Short mmCIF file of C-alpha atoms and ligand atoms in Angstrom, two decimals:
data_model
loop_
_atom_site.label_atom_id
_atom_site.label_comp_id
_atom_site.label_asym_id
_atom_site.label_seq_id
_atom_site.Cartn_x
_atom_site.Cartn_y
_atom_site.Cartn_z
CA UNK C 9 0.00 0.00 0.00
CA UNK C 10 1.49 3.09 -0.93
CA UNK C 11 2.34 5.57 1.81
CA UNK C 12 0.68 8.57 2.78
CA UNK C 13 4.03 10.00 4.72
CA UNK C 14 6.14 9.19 2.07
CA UNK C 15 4.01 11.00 -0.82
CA UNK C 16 3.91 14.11 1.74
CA UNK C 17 7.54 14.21 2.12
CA UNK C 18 8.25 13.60 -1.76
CA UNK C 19 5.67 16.95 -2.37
CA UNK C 20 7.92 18.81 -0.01
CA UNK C 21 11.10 17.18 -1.85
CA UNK C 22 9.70 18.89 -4.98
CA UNK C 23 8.64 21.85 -4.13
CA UNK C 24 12.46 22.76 -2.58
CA UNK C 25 14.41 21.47 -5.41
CA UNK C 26 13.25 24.47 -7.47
CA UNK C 27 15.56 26.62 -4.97
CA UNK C 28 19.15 27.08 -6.44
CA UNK C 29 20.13 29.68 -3.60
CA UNK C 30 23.63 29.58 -1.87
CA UNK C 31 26.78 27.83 -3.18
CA UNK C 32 28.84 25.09 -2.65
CA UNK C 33 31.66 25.40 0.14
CA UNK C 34 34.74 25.23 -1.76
CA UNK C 35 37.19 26.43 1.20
CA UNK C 36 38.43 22.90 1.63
CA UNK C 37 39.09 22.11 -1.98
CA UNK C 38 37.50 18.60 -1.97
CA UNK C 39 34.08 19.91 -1.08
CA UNK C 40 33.40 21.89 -3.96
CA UNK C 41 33.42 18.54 -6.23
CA UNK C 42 29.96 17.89 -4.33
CA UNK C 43 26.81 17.46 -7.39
CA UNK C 44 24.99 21.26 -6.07
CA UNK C 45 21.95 19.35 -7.54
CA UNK C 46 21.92 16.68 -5.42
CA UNK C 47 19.17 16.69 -2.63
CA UNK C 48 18.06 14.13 -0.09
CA UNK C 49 15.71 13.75 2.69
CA UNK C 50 15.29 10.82 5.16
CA UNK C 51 12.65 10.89 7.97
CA UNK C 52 13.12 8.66 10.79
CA UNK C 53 11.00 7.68 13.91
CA UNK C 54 12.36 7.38 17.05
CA UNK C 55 11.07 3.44 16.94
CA UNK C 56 13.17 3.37 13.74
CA UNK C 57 11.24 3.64 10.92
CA UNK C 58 12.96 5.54 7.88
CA UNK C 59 10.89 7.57 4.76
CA UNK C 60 13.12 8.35 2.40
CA UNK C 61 13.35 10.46 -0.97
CA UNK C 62 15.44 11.57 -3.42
CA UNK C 63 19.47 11.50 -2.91
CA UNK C 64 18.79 9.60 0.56
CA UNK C 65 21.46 7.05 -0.42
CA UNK C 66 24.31 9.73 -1.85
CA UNK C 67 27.24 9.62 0.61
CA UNK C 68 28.82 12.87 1.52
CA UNK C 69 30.83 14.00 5.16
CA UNK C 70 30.06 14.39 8.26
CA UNK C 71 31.81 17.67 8.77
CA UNK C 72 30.05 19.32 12.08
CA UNK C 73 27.82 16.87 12.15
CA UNK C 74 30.09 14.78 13.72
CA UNK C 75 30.41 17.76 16.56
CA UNK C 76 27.84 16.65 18.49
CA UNK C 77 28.58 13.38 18.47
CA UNK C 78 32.39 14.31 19.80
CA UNK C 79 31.15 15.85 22.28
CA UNK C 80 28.55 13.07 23.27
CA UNK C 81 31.68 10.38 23.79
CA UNK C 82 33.64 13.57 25.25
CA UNK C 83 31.03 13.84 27.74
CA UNK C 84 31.08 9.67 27.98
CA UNK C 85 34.41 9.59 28.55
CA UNK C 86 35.30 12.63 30.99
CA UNK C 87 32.02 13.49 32.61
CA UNK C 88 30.50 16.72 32.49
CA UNK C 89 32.31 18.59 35.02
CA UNK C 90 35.62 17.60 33.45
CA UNK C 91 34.47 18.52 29.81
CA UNK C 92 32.53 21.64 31.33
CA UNK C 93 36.24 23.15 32.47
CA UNK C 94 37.40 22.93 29.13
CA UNK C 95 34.14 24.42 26.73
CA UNK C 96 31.61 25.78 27.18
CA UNK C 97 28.11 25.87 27.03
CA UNK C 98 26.92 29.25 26.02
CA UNK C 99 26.21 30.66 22.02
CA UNK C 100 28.88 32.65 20.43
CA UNK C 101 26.66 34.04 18.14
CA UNK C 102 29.57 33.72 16.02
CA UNK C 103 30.13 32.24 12.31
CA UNK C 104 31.40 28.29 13.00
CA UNK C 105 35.16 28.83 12.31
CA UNK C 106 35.27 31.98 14.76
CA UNK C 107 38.44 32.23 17.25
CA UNK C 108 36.01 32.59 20.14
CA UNK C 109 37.80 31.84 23.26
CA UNK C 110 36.29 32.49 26.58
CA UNK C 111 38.53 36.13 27.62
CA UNK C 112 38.75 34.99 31.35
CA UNK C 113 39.70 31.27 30.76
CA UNK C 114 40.30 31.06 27.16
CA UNK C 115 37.82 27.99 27.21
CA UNK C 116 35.59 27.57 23.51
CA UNK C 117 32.40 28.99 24.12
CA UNK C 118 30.67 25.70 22.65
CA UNK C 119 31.25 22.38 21.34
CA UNK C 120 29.27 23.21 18.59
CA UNK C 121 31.99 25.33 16.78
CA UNK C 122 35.64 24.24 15.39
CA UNK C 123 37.55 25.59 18.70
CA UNK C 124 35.12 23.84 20.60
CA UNK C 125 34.81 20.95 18.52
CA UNK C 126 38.58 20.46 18.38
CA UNK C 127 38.78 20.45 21.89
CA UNK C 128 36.72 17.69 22.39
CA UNK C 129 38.54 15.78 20.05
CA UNK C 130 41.61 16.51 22.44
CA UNK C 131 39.36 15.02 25.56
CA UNK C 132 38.26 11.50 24.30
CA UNK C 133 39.95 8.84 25.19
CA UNK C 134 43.40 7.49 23.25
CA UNK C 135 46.49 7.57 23.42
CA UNK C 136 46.91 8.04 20.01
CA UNK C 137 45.27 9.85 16.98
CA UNK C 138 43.99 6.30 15.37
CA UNK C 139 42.92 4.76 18.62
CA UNK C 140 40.70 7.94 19.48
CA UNK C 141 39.46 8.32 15.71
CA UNK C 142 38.75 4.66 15.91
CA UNK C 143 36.77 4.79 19.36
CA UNK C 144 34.89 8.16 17.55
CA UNK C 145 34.17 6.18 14.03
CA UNK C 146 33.10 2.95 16.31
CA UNK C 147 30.29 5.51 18.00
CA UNK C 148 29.36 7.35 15.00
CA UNK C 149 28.42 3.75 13.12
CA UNK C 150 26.58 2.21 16.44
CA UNK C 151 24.17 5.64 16.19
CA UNK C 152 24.15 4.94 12.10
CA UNK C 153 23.64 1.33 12.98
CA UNK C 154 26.25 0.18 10.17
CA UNK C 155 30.05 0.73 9.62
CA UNK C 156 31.00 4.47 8.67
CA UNK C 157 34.34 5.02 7.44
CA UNK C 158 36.50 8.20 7.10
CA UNK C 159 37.10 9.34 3.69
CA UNK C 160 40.87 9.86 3.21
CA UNK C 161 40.58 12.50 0.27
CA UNK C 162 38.21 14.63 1.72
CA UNK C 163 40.47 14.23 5.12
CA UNK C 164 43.49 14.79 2.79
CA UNK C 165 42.17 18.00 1.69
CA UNK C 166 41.13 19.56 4.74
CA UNK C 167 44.30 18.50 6.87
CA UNK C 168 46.50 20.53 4.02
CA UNK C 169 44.07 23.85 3.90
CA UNK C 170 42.81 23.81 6.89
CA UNK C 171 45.22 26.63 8.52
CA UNK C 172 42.21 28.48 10.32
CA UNK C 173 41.80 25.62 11.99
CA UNK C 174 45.35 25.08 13.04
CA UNK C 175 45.53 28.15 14.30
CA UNK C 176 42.79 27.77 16.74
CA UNK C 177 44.01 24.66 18.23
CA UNK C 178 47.69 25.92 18.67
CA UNK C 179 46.12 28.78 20.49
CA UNK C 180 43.86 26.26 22.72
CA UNK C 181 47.46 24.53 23.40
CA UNK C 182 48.69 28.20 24.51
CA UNK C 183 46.20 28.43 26.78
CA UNK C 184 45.87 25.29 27.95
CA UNK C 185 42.68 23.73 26.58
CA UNK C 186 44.29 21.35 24.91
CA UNK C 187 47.02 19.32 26.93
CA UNK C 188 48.37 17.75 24.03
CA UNK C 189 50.35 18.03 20.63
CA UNK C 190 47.54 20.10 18.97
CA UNK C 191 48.34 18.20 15.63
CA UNK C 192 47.03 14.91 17.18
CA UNK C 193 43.44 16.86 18.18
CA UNK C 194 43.74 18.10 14.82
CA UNK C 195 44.33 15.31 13.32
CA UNK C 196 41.09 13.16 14.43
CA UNK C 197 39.24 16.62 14.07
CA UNK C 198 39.51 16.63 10.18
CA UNK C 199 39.06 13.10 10.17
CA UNK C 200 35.47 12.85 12.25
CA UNK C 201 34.70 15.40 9.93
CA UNK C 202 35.68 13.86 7.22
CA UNK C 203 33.89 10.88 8.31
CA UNK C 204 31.03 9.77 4.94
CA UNK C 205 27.36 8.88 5.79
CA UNK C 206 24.33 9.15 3.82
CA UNK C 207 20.75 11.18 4.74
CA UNK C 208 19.28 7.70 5.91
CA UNK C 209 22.49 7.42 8.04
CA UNK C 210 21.53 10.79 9.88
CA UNK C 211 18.56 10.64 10.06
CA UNK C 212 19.25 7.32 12.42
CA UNK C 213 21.75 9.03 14.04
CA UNK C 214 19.10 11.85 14.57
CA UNK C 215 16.50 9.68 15.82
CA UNK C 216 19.09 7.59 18.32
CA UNK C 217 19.41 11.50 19.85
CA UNK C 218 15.48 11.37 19.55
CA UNK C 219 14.94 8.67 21.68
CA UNK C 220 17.18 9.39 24.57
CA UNK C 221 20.32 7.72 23.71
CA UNK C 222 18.85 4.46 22.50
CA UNK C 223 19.64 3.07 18.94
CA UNK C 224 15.61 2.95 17.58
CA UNK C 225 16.19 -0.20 15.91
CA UNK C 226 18.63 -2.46 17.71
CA UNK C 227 16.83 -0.91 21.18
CA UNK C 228 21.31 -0.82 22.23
CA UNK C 229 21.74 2.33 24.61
CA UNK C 230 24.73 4.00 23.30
CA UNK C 231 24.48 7.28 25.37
CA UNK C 232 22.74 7.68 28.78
CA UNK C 233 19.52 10.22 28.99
CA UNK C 234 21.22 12.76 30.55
CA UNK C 235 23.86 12.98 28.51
CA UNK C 236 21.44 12.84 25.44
CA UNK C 237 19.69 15.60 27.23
CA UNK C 238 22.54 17.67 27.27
CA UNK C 239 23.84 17.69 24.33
CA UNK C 240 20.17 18.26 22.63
CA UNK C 241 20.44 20.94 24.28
CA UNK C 242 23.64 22.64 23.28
CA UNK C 243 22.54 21.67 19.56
CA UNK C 244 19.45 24.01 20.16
CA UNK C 245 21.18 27.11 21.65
CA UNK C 246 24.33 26.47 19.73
CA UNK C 247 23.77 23.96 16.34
CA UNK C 248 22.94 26.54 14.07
CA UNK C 249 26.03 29.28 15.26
CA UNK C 250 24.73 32.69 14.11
CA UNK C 251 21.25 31.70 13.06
CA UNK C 252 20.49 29.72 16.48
CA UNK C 253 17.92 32.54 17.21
CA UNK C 254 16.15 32.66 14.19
CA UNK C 255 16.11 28.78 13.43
CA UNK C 256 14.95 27.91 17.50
CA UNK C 257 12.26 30.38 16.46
CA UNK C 258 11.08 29.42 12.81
CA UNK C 259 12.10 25.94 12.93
CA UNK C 260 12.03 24.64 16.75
CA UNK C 261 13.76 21.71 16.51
CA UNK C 262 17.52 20.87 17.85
CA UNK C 263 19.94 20.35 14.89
CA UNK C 264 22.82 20.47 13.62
CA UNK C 265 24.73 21.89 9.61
CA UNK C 266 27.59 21.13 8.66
CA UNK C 267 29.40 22.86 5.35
CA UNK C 268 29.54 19.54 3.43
CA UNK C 269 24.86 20.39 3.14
CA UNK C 270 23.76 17.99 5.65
CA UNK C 271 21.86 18.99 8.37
CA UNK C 272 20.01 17.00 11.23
CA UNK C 273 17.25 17.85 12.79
CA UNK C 274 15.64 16.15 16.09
CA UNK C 275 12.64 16.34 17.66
CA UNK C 276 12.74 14.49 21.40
CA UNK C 277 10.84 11.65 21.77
CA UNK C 278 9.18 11.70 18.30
CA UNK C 279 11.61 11.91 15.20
CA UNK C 280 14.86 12.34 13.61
CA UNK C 281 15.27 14.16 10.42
CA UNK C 282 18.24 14.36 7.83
CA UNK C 283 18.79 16.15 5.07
CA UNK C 284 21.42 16.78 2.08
CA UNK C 285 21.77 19.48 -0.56
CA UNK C 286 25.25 21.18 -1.03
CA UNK C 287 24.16 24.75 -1.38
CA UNK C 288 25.11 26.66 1.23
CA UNK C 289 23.58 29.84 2.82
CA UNK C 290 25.68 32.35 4.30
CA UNK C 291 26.11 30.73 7.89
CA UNK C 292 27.40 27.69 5.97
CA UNK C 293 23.81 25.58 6.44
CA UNK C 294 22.33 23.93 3.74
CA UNK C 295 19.46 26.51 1.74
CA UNK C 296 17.22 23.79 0.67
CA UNK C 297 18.51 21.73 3.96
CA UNK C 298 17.02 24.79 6.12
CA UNK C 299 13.80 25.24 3.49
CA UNK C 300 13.15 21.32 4.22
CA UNK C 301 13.28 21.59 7.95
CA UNK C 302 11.45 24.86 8.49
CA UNK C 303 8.41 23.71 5.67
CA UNK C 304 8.68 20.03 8.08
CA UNK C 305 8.59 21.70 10.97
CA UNK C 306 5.58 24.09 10.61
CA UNK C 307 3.01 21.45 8.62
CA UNK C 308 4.00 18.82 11.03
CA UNK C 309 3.78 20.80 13.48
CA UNK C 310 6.94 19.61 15.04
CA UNK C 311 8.38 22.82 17.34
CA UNK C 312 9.70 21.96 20.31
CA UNK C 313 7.49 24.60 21.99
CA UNK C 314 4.56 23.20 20.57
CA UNK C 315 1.90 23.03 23.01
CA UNK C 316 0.89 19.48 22.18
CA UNK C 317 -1.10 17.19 24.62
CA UNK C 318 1.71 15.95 27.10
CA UNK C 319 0.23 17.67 29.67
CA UNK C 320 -3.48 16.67 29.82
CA UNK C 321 -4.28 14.74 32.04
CA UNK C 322 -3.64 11.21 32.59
CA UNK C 323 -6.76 10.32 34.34
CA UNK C 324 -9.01 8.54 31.71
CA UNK C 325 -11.85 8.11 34.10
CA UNK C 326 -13.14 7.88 37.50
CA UNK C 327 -16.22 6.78 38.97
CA UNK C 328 -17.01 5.38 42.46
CA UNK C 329 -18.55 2.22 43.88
CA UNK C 330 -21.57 3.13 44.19
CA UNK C 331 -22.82 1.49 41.15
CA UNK C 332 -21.39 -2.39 42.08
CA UNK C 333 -19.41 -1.94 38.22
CA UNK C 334 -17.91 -5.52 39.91
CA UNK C 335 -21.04 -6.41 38.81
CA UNK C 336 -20.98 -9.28 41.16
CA UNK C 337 -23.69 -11.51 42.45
CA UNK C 338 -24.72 -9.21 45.78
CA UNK C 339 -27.15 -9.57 48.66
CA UNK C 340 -29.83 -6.79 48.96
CA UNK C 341 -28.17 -6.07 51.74
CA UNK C 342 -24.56 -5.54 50.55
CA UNK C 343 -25.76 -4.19 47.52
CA UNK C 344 -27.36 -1.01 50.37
CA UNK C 345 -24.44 -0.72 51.52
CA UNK C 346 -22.18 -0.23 48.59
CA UNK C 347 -24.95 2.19 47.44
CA UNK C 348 -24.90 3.97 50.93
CA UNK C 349 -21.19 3.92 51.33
CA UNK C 350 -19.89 3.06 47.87
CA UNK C 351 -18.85 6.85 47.47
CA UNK C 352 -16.21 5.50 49.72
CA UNK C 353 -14.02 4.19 47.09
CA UNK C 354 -12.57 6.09 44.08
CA UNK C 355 -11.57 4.12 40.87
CA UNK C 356 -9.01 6.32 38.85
CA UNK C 357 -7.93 4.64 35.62
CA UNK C 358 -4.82 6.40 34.11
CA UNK C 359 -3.17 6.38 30.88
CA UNK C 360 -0.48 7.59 28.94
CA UNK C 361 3.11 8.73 29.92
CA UNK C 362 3.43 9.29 33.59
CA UNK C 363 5.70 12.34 33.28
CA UNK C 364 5.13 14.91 35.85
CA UNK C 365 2.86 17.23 34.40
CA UNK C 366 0.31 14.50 33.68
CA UNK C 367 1.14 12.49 37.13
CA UNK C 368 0.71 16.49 39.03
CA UNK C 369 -3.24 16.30 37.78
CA UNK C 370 -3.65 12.83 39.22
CA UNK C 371 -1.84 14.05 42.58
CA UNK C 372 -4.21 16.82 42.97
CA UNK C 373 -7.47 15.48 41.58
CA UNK C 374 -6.81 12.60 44.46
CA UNK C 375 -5.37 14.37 47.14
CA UNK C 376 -8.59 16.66 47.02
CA UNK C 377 -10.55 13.63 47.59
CA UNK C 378 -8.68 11.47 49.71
CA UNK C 379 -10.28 13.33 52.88
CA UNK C 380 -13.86 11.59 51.94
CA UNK C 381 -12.18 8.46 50.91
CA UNK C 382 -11.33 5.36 52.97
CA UNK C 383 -9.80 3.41 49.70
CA UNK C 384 -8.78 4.31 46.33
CA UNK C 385 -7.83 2.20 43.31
CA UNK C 386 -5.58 3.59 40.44
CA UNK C 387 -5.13 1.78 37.62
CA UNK C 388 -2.38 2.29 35.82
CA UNK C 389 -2.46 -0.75 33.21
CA UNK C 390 -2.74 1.68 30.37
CA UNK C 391 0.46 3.62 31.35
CA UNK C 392 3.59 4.12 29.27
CA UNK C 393 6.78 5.53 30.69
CA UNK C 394 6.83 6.86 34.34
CA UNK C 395 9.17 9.23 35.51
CA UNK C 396 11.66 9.29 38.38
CA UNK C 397 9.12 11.96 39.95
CA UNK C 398 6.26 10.24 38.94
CA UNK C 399 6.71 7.21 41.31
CA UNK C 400 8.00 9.56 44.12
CA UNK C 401 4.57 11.57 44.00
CA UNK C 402 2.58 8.35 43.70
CA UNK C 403 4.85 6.87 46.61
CA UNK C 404 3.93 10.28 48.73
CA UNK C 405 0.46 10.41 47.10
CA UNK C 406 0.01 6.35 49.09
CA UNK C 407 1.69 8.21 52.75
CA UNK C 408 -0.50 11.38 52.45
CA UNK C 409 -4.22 9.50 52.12
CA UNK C 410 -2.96 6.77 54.58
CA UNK C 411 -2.47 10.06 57.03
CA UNK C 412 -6.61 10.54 56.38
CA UNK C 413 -7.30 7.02 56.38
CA UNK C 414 -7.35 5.64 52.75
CA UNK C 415 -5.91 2.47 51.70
CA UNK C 416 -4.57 2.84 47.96
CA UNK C 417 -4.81 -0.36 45.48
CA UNK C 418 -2.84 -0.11 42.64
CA UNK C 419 -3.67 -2.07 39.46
CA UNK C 420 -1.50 -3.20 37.13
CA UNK C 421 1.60 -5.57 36.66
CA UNK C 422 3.73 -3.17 38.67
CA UNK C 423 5.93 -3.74 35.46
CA UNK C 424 5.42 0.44 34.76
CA UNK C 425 7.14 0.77 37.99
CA UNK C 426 10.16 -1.21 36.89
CA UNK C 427 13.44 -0.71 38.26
CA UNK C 428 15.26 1.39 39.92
CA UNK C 429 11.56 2.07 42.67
CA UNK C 430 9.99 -0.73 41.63
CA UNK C 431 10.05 -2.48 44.99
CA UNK C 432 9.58 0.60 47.03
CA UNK C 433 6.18 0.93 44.88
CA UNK C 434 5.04 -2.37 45.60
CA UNK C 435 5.89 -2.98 48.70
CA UNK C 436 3.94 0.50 49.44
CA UNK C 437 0.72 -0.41 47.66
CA UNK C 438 -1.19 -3.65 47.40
CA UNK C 439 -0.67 -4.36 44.06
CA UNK C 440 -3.21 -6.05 42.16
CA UNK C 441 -2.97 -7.17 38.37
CA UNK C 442 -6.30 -7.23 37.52
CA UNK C 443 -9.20 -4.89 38.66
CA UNK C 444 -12.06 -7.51 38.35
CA UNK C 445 -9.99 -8.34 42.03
CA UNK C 446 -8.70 -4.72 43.17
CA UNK C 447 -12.88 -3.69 42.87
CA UNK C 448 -14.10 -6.83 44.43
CA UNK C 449 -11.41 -6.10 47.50
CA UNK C 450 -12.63 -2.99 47.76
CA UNK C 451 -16.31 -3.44 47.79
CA UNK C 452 -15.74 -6.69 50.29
CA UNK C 453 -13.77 -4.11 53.03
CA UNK C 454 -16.66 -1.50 52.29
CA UNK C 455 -19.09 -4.14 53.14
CA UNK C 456 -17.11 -5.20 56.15
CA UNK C 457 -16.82 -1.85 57.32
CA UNK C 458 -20.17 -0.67 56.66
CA UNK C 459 -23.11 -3.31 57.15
CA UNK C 460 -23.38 -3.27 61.22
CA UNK C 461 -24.59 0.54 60.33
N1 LIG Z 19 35.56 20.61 8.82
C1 LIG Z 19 34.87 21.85 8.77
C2 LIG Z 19 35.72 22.94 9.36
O1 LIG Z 19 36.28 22.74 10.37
C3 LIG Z 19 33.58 21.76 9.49
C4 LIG Z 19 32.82 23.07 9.50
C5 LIG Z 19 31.34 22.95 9.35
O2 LIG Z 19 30.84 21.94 8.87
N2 LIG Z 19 30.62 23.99 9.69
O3 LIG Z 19 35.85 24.02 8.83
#
């Protein structure tokens, strides 16, 4: 069956190519041999799933693409603190190949340009260039999910123009940045960048960003969340150099150009997109790369500040006892008293991601209850992910109605409250799996309470 995604994306494909703005970076002399025709999109999911259209398949370098990436293992390797003494994490507003040292400390503003970016090729591990270029290639191709491989004319080309670039790191040697020959962070610098993938590559590399650190295919964590989170977020202040304002504003989505005319583009938790066309605008991005993302991003409605429906609430529905929905076999005189007393007990069935927004509406709606209640049962078999704070509220939600009284039942395989909490959860509710049994408990202790009254 032919797909609907795939014809939208191919209508946006054709509508760019008609731009022919911008030219082809030709200040390292390989580069300019690039096709300025050539154009490629690739959309992946964060479970994986790649569109693709036109040039998806054409290989072409990494070039600062790879600067994220750098600074991911950088990060891996030396923690943050470590990494933080060395660059920063502020924008220089500045063009990408700016000498923009820190006038205190000397430190790169960013990762995200070269002095930056070379810096964190001084701080990952190995001892020499090839063992730290191979460690970087090995990390680059688990986020592609294949074997990348540097190529050696492109490399060639930049390692013999690229004096700007020398100059910066000998000057992040001066000031002690860089604790090393400069030539060796130089070195697996140009060659990262040099480093050949295709759109379909990004836009898995993209989506492993997307979903937290986690390759979307293989499921393989190759960076931890936080880590993830962090360097997201230096994509969206910095990615873009110059044009971070205007692109966090019109586009909304963290990315990252590089002058070779790919650019990635991720969206947290939902999507990774890649794109290639050589043409470059004046801050070195990509014109029909930047067309593509911004045209994505507003009919997909993809910006990060999108008000979207993460924070409705994650109660489905709620109803009391009142109405024996047990539906069980009662005598007249236990079906009185759940109708007298049934108002007792609060069903709440939940769904959706337990993040804290949606798990704050559930807090309050029970809370404000919980002084008429004497047991509660939330059911939380329809849940997706919850968050750190999500079991610590539910965990305080259980101490604060105990306080007035109510029991809480919780429904559900307690597998949503895996590990690390997952015993302090269950050892803090009963735990019931299905709620045929939770509402039958319930209406039993209501009738034991209740029918001497
Ligand atoms: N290798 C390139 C350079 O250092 C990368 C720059 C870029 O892609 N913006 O100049």
């Amino acid at each position: 069956m032919r797909s609907l995604v795939l014809e939208y994306i191919d209508e946006v494909y054709h509508d760019v190519l008609g731009d022919r703005e911008g030219s082809v970076a030709d200040y390292i002399p390989q580069l300019a041999e690039a096709d300025p025709e050539s154009f490629g999109i690739a959309l992946a999911t964060a479970d994986g799933y790649v569109y693709e259209v036109g040039d998806s398949r054409r290989g072409f370098t990494l070039q600062s693409i790879s600067k994220p990436f750098t600074y991911a293992l950088a990060l891996a390797d030396r923690g943050v603190e470590a990494v933080g003494a060395k660059v920063g994490v502020e924008p220089s507003g500045e063009p990408f190949n700016e000498i923009s040292l820190d006038p205190a400390g000397g430190q790169p503003r960013n990762p995200m340009i070269n002095a930056g970016a070379i810096a964190c090729a001084s701080l990952v591990r190995g001892d020499t260039a090839a063992d730290r270029f191979e460690r970087i290639r090995r990390f680059y191709s688990q986020f592609a999910g294949r074997e990348l491989s540097s190529n050696e004319d492109v490399y060639e080309s930049e390692h013999r123009t690229g004096h700007r670039n020398r100059a910066i790191a000998h000057l992040l040697r001066a000031v002690g940045v860089i604790e090393e020959d400069p030539e060796i962070s130089l070195e697996v610098y140009f060659r990262q960048c040099a480093v050949e993938v295709d759109c379909r590559d990004l836009s898995l590399m993209a989506a492993g960003l997307a979903a937290g650190g986690v390759h979307p295919a293989s499921g393989e964590r190759l960076l931890s969340p936080v880590l993830t989170e962090r360097v997201l977020s230096v994509m969206t202040t910095c990615g873009m150099y110059d044009a971070a304002g205007d692109w966090a504003a019109q586009v909304g989505l963290a990315a990252k150009s590089g002058v070779s005319g790919g650019i990635i583009a991720v969206l947290p938790g939902q999507i990774g997109l890649a794109v290639y066309s050589p043409r470059l605008d004046r801050y070195g991005t990509s014109t029909r790369g930047a067309l593509t993302c911004r045209r994505l991003s507003q009919e997909l409605g993809l910006h990060f500040m999108h008000v979207g429906r993460a924070a409705r609430s994650a109660i489905r529905a709620s109803y009391d006892l009142t109405g024996n929905p047990s539906h069980r076999e009662h005598s007249a005189a236990h079906l009185d008293v759940l109708r007298r007393h049934g108002s007792r007990a609060m069903v709440y069935e939940l769904h959706g991601d337990l993040l804290f927004a949606a798990t704050e509406t559930v807090i309050r709606e029970a809370t404000a209850r919980a002084g008429e209640l004497e047991l509660m049962i939330v059911d939380t078999r329809a849940v997706g992910e919850v968050a750190d704070v999500s079991r610590r509220l539910l965990l305080g939600l259980r101490d604060q109605v105990l306080e007035h009284g109510c029991e809480v039942v919780l429904v559900g395989s307690g597998a949503s409250f895996d590990a690390p909490q997952a015993e302090s959860v269950v050892e803090h509710y009963l735990i019931m799996s299905d709620m045929d049994t939770a509402i039958a408990y319930c209406e039993d202790m209501l009738i034991a309470r209740h029918s001497a009254e």
